[in-house]
Amino acid sequence: MKFPRKTSVQDDGDELAGDDTDAPLPERSANKPVKSKQSGKGSKRGYLDGQMLIAMPSMGDDRFARSVIYVCAHSTEGAMGIVVNQPAAHISFADLLVQLEVIPAAELITLPSGAGGVKVLKGGPVDTQRGFVLHSSDFFIENSTLPIDEGVCLTATLDILKAIARGDGPRSALLALGYAGWAPGQLENEIQHNGWLHCSADPELIFGQDTGGKYEKAMKKIGVQVGMLSSEAGHA
């Protein structure tokens, strides 16, 4: 889905880590989600689909400092993910519903309570005028929803926004403006050079309301103290 220009997240930097517009977007799937044998265990064939990336304190790209990214697709063709802990400034989910004419402003007061909990995030520096809804697998649109891993899907059409506005949407969801992309081999190289840690995903890390606390939670999940890493980086 495309968004009005005024909702875009500005990106005036050169191509850096996780910023490659040639990286592939996930293909839409006509098949309903099925349970993944790889869920919570490392990804198939060594890839990181459905895993979380956690930026190391030494991350040289300020746009990804302290970022936590859910990996939607990773293959020999590259990788694509959604940053889940960077709020989009000065824009709310309700505002976007009005701007996209999903509902008129006069009906905002009638929005279901669940719609108010949908966070609008800066999903990454690539294609920031495009919207992606990362959501739980209890919602599925034929030929539009991509199952990523057990319990998590991606949909990028207005239909899901309309469903959320009606109260018929997924149990958990976030709306991301843009995405992070890597060219073939780029993510692997960044991990090898200690740019990223990675761990299994869980609903709280992806959809939790404490957006600002996700970095510390992700580090704690893998048993790493942020202060200790920062100290080691300073003495490197």
C-alpha positions as YAML, in Angstrom:
chain: A
units: angstrom
residues:
- id: 1
  name: MET
  ca: [0.00, 0.00, 0.00]
- id: 2
  name: LYS
  ca: [1.21, 3.50, -0.77]
- id: 3
  name: PHE
  ca: [0.98, 6.34, 1.69]
- id: 4
  name: PRO
  ca: [0.71, 10.12, 1.22]
- id: 5
  name: ARG
  ca: [4.09, 11.80, 1.01]
- id: 6
  name: LYS
  ca: [3.70, 13.59, 4.32]
- id: 7
  name: THR
  ca: [3.75, 10.28, 6.16]
- id: 8
  name: SER
  ca: [7.11, 9.22, 4.75]
- id: 9
  name: VAL
  ca: [10.17, 8.81, 6.93]
- id: 10
  name: GLN
  ca: [12.94, 10.97, 5.57]
- id: 11
  name: ASP
  ca: [16.11, 9.21, 4.43]
- id: 12
  name: ASP
  ca: [18.88, 11.42, 3.13]
- id: 13
  name: GLY
  ca: [21.81, 9.10, 3.68]
- id: 14
  name: ASP
  ca: [23.91, 7.11, 1.24]
- id: 15
  name: GLU
  ca: [23.51, 3.37, 0.83]
- id: 16
  name: LEU
  ca: [24.66, 1.78, 4.07]
- id: 17
  name: ALA
  ca: [23.98, -1.31, 6.13]
- id: 18
  name: GLY
  ca: [20.55, -2.76, 5.46]
- id: 19
  name: ASP
  ca: [19.74, -0.20, 2.77]
- id: 20
  name: ASP
  ca: [19.65, -1.86, -0.63]
- id: 21
  name: THR
  ca: [16.64, -1.29, -2.84]
- id: 22
  name: ASP
  ca: [17.58, -4.29, -5.00]
- id: 23
  name: ALA
  ca: [16.89, -6.68, -2.13]
- id: 24
  name: PRO
  ca: [13.85, -8.85, -2.91]
- id: 25
  name: LEU
  ca: [10.48, -8.31, -1.28]
- id: 26
  name: PRO
  ca: [8.64, -11.43, -0.17]
- id: 27
  name: GLU
  ca: [6.29, -12.85, -2.75]
- id: 28
  name: ARG
  ca: [2.59, -12.94, -2.01]
- id: 29
  name: SER
  ca: [1.24, -16.35, -1.22]
- id: 30
  name: ALA
  ca: [-2.11, -17.83, -2.15]
- id: 31
  name: ASN
  ca: [-1.67, -20.55, 0.45]
- id: 32
  name: LYS
  ca: [-2.92, -20.23, 3.99]
- id: 33
  name: PRO
  ca: [-0.34, -20.22, 6.79]
- id: 34
  name: VAL
  ca: [0.87, -23.55, 8.00]
- id: 35
  name: LYS
  ca: [2.89, -24.37, 11.09]
- id: 36
  name: SER
  ca: [6.57, -24.01, 10.43]
- id: 37
  name: LYS
  ca: [8.89, -26.80, 11.54]
- id: 38
  name: GLN
  ca: [11.59, -24.19, 11.91]
- id: 39
  name: SER
  ca: [9.69, -21.84, 14.23]
- id: 40
  name: GLY
  ca: [11.81, -20.76, 17.17]
- id: 41
  name: LYS
  ca: [14.73, -22.93, 16.14]
- id: 42
  name: GLY
  ca: [16.99, -21.23, 13.67]
- id: 43
  name: SER
  ca: [15.95, -20.94, 10.10]
- id: 44
  name: LYS
  ca: [15.88, -23.30, 7.21]
- id: 45
  name: ARG
  ca: [19.08, -23.83, 5.27]
- id: 46
  name: GLY
  ca: [20.90, -21.42, 7.57]
- id: 47
  name: TYR
  ca: [18.69, -18.47, 6.62]
- id: 48
  name: LEU
  ca: [17.08, -16.15, 9.14]
- id: 49
  name: ASP
  ca: [13.45, -16.00, 8.02]
- id: 50
  name: GLY
  ca: [11.27, -15.37, 11.08]
- id: 51
  name: GLN
  ca: [14.24, -14.44, 13.29]
- id: 52
  name: MET
  ca: [15.11, -11.18, 15.05]
- id: 53
  name: LEU
  ca: [18.21, -9.14, 14.21]
- id: 54
  name: ILE
  ca: [19.64, -7.02, 17.03]
- id: 55
  name: ALA
  ca: [22.07, -4.22, 16.21]
- id: 56
  name: MET
  ca: [25.41, -4.38, 18.01]
- id: 57
  name: PRO
  ca: [26.50, -1.22, 19.89]
- id: 58
  name: SER
  ca: [29.25, -0.88, 17.28]
- id: 59
  name: MET
  ca: [26.69, -0.49, 14.47]
- id: 60
  name: GLY
  ca: [28.13, 2.23, 12.23]
- id: 61
  name: ASP
  ca: [24.85, 3.28, 10.60]
- id: 62
  name: ASP
  ca: [22.94, 5.65, 12.88]
- id: 63
  name: ARG
  ca: [19.66, 4.70, 11.24]
- id: 64
  name: PHE
  ca: [20.03, 1.20, 12.64]
- id: 65
  name: ALA
  ca: [21.51, 2.07, 16.05]
- id: 66
  name: ARG
  ca: [19.82, -0.02, 18.77]
- id: 67
  name: SER
  ca: [17.40, -1.42, 16.22]
- id: 68
  name: VAL
  ca: [15.53, -4.71, 16.43]
- id: 69
  name: ILE
  ca: [14.45, -6.14, 13.08]
- id: 70
  name: TYR
  ca: [12.08, -8.96, 12.25]
- id: 71
  name: VAL
  ca: [13.41, -10.81, 9.17]
- id: 72
  name: CYS
  ca: [10.60, -11.42, 6.69]
- id: 73
  name: ALA
  ca: [12.68, -13.00, 3.92]
- id: 74
  name: HIS
  ca: [16.26, -14.22, 3.64]
- id: 75
  name: SER
  ca: [17.74, -16.20, 0.78]
- id: 76
  name: THR
  ca: [20.59, -16.24, -1.70]
- id: 77
  name: GLU
  ca: [18.84, -13.28, -3.37]
- id: 78
  name: GLY
  ca: [19.16, -11.04, -0.31]
- id: 79
  name: ALA
  ca: [17.09, -10.22, 2.74]
- id: 80
  name: MET
  ca: [14.18, -8.02, 3.79]
- id: 81
  name: GLY
  ca: [13.05, -7.11, 7.29]
- id: 82
  name: ILE
  ca: [10.92, -4.73, 9.33]
- id: 83
  name: VAL
  ca: [12.37, -2.60, 12.15]
- id: 84
  name: VAL
  ca: [10.01, -3.13, 15.09]
- id: 85
  name: ASN
  ca: [11.32, -0.65, 17.67]
- id: 86
  name: GLN
  ca: [11.51, 2.75, 15.95]
- id: 87
  name: PRO
  ca: [8.27, 4.77, 16.25]
- id: 88
  name: ALA
  ca: [7.27, 6.98, 13.32]
- id: 89
  name: ALA
  ca: [7.13, 10.55, 14.61]
- id: 90
  name: HIS
  ca: [3.99, 12.68, 14.42]
- id: 91
  name: ILE
  ca: [1.74, 10.06, 12.86]
- id: 92
  name: SER
  ca: [-0.77, 7.67, 14.41]
- id: 93
  name: PHE
  ca: [-2.65, 4.71, 13.03]
- id: 94
  name: ALA
  ca: [-5.92, 6.66, 13.25]
- id: 95
  name: ASP
  ca: [-4.36, 9.54, 11.28]
- id: 96
  name: LEU
  ca: [-3.34, 7.15, 8.51]
- id: 97
  name: LEU
  ca: [-6.80, 5.62, 8.33]
- id: 98
  name: VAL
  ca: [-8.20, 9.09, 7.65]
- id: 99
  name: GLN
  ca: [-5.46, 10.11, 5.19]
- id: 100
  name: LEU
  ca: [-5.97, 6.91, 3.21]
- id: 101
  name: GLU
  ca: [-9.75, 7.44, 3.28]
- id: 102
  name: VAL
  ca: [-10.30, 4.12, 5.00]
- id: 103
  name: ILE
  ca: [-12.65, 5.96, 7.34]
- id: 104
  name: PRO
  ca: [-13.82, 9.59, 7.52]
- id: 105
  name: ALA
  ca: [-12.49, 11.72, 10.37]
- id: 106
  name: ALA
  ca: [-15.97, 11.90, 11.87]
- id: 107
  name: GLU
  ca: [-15.89, 8.14, 12.52]
- id: 108
  name: LEU
  ca: [-12.61, 8.07, 14.47]
- id: 109
  name: ILE
  ca: [-14.52, 8.05, 17.71]
- id: 110
  name: THR
  ca: [-16.13, 4.74, 16.72]
- id: 111
  name: LEU
  ca: [-12.86, 2.90, 16.05]
- id: 112
  name: PRO
  ca: [-12.62, -0.38, 17.97]
- id: 113
  name: SER
  ca: [-10.24, -0.37, 20.92]
- id: 114
  name: GLY
  ca: [-7.86, -2.76, 19.17]
- id: 115
  name: ALA
  ca: [-7.17, -0.23, 16.42]
- id: 116
  name: GLY
  ca: [-5.82, 2.21, 18.97]
- id: 117
  name: GLY
  ca: [-3.11, -0.25, 19.93]
- id: 118
  name: VAL
  ca: [-1.64, -0.55, 16.43]
- id: 119
  name: LYS
  ca: [1.77, 1.10, 16.43]
- id: 120
  name: VAL
  ca: [3.08, 3.03, 13.42]
- id: 121
  name: LEU
  ca: [6.80, 2.41, 13.04]
- id: 122
  name: LYS
  ca: [9.71, 3.33, 10.82]
- id: 123
  name: GLY
  ca: [10.16, -0.04, 9.20]
- id: 124
  name: GLY
  ca: [13.41, 0.87, 7.48]
- id: 125
  name: PRO
  ca: [14.99, 3.35, 5.07]
- id: 126
  name: VAL
  ca: [13.85, 1.67, 1.84]
- id: 127
  name: ASP
  ca: [10.59, 2.67, 0.11]
- id: 128
  name: THR
  ca: [9.35, 4.72, 3.08]
- id: 129
  name: GLN
  ca: [6.11, 5.70, 1.34]
- id: 130
  name: ARG
  ca: [5.05, 2.07, 1.26]
- id: 131
  name: GLY
  ca: [3.19, 0.49, 4.17]
- id: 132
  name: PHE
  ca: [3.54, -3.02, 5.54]
- id: 133
  name: VAL
  ca: [1.38, -4.59, 8.24]
- id: 134
  name: LEU
  ca: [3.13, -7.27, 10.26]
- id: 135
  name: HIS
  ca: [0.48, -9.25, 12.09]
- id: 136
  name: SER
  ca: [-0.59, -12.43, 13.82]
- id: 137
  name: SER
  ca: [-1.70, -15.36, 11.68]
- id: 138
  name: ASP
  ca: [-5.34, -15.27, 12.81]
- id: 139
  name: PHE
  ca: [-5.97, -12.94, 9.86]
- id: 140
  name: PHE
  ca: [-5.39, -13.92, 6.23]
- id: 141
  name: ILE
  ca: [-6.30, -12.42, 2.86]
- id: 142
  name: GLU
  ca: [-6.11, -14.77, -0.11]
- id: 143
  name: ASN
  ca: [-3.38, -13.74, -2.59]
- id: 144
  name: SER
  ca: [-2.30, -10.81, -0.38]
- id: 145
  name: THR
  ca: [-1.04, -12.20, 2.91]
- id: 146
  name: LEU
  ca: [2.42, -13.75, 3.17]
- id: 147
  name: PRO
  ca: [2.92, -16.34, 5.93]
- id: 148
  name: ILE
  ca: [6.43, -15.83, 7.30]
- id: 149
  name: ASP
  ca: [6.68, -18.14, 10.28]
- id: 150
  name: GLU
  ca: [4.33, -19.83, 12.69]
- id: 151
  name: GLY
  ca: [2.08, -17.12, 14.06]
- id: 152
  name: VAL
  ca: [3.38, -14.20, 11.95]
- id: 153
  name: CYS
  ca: [2.28, -12.87, 8.56]
- id: 154
  name: LEU
  ca: [2.82, -9.81, 6.38]
- id: 155
  name: THR
  ca: [0.11, -7.98, 4.42]
- id: 156
  name: ALA
  ca: [0.61, -4.83, 2.36]
- id: 157
  name: THR
  ca: [-2.87, -3.99, 1.05]
- id: 158
  name: LEU
  ca: [-5.54, -1.56, 2.25]
- id: 159
  name: ASP
  ca: [-7.89, -4.46, 2.96]
- id: 160
  name: ILE
  ca: [-6.18, -5.21, 6.26]
- id: 161
  name: LEU
  ca: [-6.51, -1.59, 7.39]
- id: 162
  name: LYS
  ca: [-10.21, -1.70, 6.57]
- id: 163
  name: ALA
  ca: [-10.58, -4.92, 8.55]
- id: 164
  name: ILE
  ca: [-8.81, -3.43, 11.58]
- id: 165
  name: ALA
  ca: [-11.03, -0.34, 11.38]
- id: 166
  name: ARG
  ca: [-14.11, -2.62, 11.40]
- id: 167
  name: GLY
  ca: [-12.82, -4.65, 14.31]
- id: 168
  name: ASP
  ca: [-12.29, -7.71, 12.11]
- id: 169
  name: GLY
  ca: [-8.50, -7.50, 11.90]
- id: 170
  name: PRO
  ca: [-5.75, -9.62, 13.44]
- id: 171
  name: ARG
  ca: [-5.30, -9.97, 17.18]
- id: 172
  name: SER
  ca: [-1.86, -8.33, 17.00]
- id: 173
  name: ALA
  ca: [-0.50, -5.96, 14.35]
- id: 174
  name: LEU
  ca: [1.93, -3.15, 13.66]
- id: 175
  name: LEU
  ca: [2.13, -0.85, 10.66]
- id: 176
  name: ALA
  ca: [5.59, -0.14, 9.27]
- id: 177
  name: LEU
  ca: [6.56, 2.62, 6.85]
- id: 178
  name: GLY
  ca: [9.36, 1.27, 4.66]
- id: 179
  name: TYR
  ca: [11.62, -1.71, 5.21]
- id: 180
  name: ALA
  ca: [15.26, -2.71, 5.58]
- id: 181
  name: GLY
  ca: [16.83, -4.52, 2.63]
- id: 182
  name: TRP
  ca: [20.10, -6.31, 1.98]
- id: 183
  name: ALA
  ca: [21.71, -7.37, -1.31]
- id: 184
  name: PRO
  ca: [22.85, -10.98, -1.80]
- id: 185
  name: GLY
  ca: [25.42, -11.86, 0.84]
- id: 186
  name: GLN
  ca: [25.30, -8.42, 2.47]
- id: 187
  name: LEU
  ca: [23.52, -9.45, 5.67]
- id: 188
  name: GLU
  ca: [25.77, -12.46, 6.12]
- id: 189
  name: ASN
  ca: [28.80, -10.21, 5.77]
- id: 190
  name: GLU
  ca: [27.46, -7.72, 8.33]
- id: 191
  name: ILE
  ca: [26.79, -10.53, 10.82]
- id: 192
  name: GLN
  ca: [30.28, -11.92, 10.27]
- id: 193
  name: HIS
  ca: [31.72, -8.48, 11.02]
- id: 194
  name: ASN
  ca: [29.74, -8.23, 14.26]
- id: 195
  name: GLY
  ca: [27.14, -5.77, 13.02]
- id: 196
  name: TRP
  ca: [24.20, -7.90, 14.17]
- id: 197
  name: LEU
  ca: [23.23, -10.52, 16.69]
- id: 198
  name: HIS
  ca: [20.19, -12.68, 16.06]
- id: 199
  name: CYS
  ca: [17.70, -14.68, 18.10]
- id: 200
  name: SER
  ca: [14.34, -16.39, 17.78]
- id: 201
  name: ALA
  ca: [11.30, -14.15, 17.57]
- id: 202
  name: ASP
  ca: [8.45, -13.97, 20.05]
- id: 203
  name: PRO
  ca: [5.17, -11.99, 20.04]
- id: 204
  name: GLU
  ca: [6.32, -9.55, 22.71]
- id: 205
  name: LEU
  ca: [9.44, -8.57, 20.76]
- id: 206
  name: ILE
  ca: [7.43, -8.08, 17.58]
- id: 207
  name: PHE
  ca: [4.09, -6.68, 18.77]
- id: 208
  name: GLY
  ca: [4.77, -5.55, 22.34]
- id: 209
  name: GLN
  ca: [3.50, -2.09, 23.28]
- id: 210
  name: ASP
  ca: [6.78, -1.13, 24.97]
- id: 211
  name: THR
  ca: [8.47, -0.18, 21.70]
- id: 212
  name: GLY
  ca: [11.33, 1.64, 23.39]
- id: 213
  name: GLY
  ca: [12.19, -1.32, 25.58]
- id: 214
  name: LYS
  ca: [12.48, -3.94, 22.85]
- id: 215
  name: TYR
  ca: [16.24, -3.54, 22.38]
- id: 216
  name: GLU
  ca: [16.99, -4.34, 26.01]
- id: 217
  name: LYS
  ca: [14.46, -7.18, 25.97]
- id: 218
  name: ALA
  ca: [16.07, -8.67, 22.88]
- id: 219
  name: MET
  ca: [19.53, -8.46, 24.42]
- id: 220
  name: LYS
  ca: [18.24, -10.04, 27.62]
- id: 221
  name: LYS
  ca: [16.63, -12.82, 25.60]
- id: 222
  name: ILE
  ca: [20.05, -13.88, 24.31]
- id: 223
  name: GLY
  ca: [21.74, -13.30, 27.66]
- id: 224
  name: VAL
  ca: [23.76, -10.24, 26.70]
- id: 225
  name: GLN
  ca: [24.15, -7.12, 28.82]
- id: 226
  name: VAL
  ca: [24.06, -3.97, 26.69]
- id: 227
  name: GLY
  ca: [26.48, -2.11, 28.97]
- id: 228
  name: MET
  ca: [29.02, -4.92, 28.78]
- id: 229
  name: LEU
  ca: [28.91, -4.93, 24.96]
- id: 230
  name: SER
  ca: [29.30, -1.15, 24.85]
- id: 231
  name: SER
  ca: [32.32, -1.36, 27.12]
- id: 232
  name: GLU
  ca: [33.91, -4.08, 25.01]
- id: 233
  name: ALA
  ca: [33.31, -2.05, 21.86]
- id: 234
  name: GLY
  ca: [34.99, 0.97, 23.44]
- id: 235
  name: HIS
  ca: [38.11, -1.04, 24.22]
- id: 236
  name: ALA
  ca: [38.28, -2.74, 20.84]
...
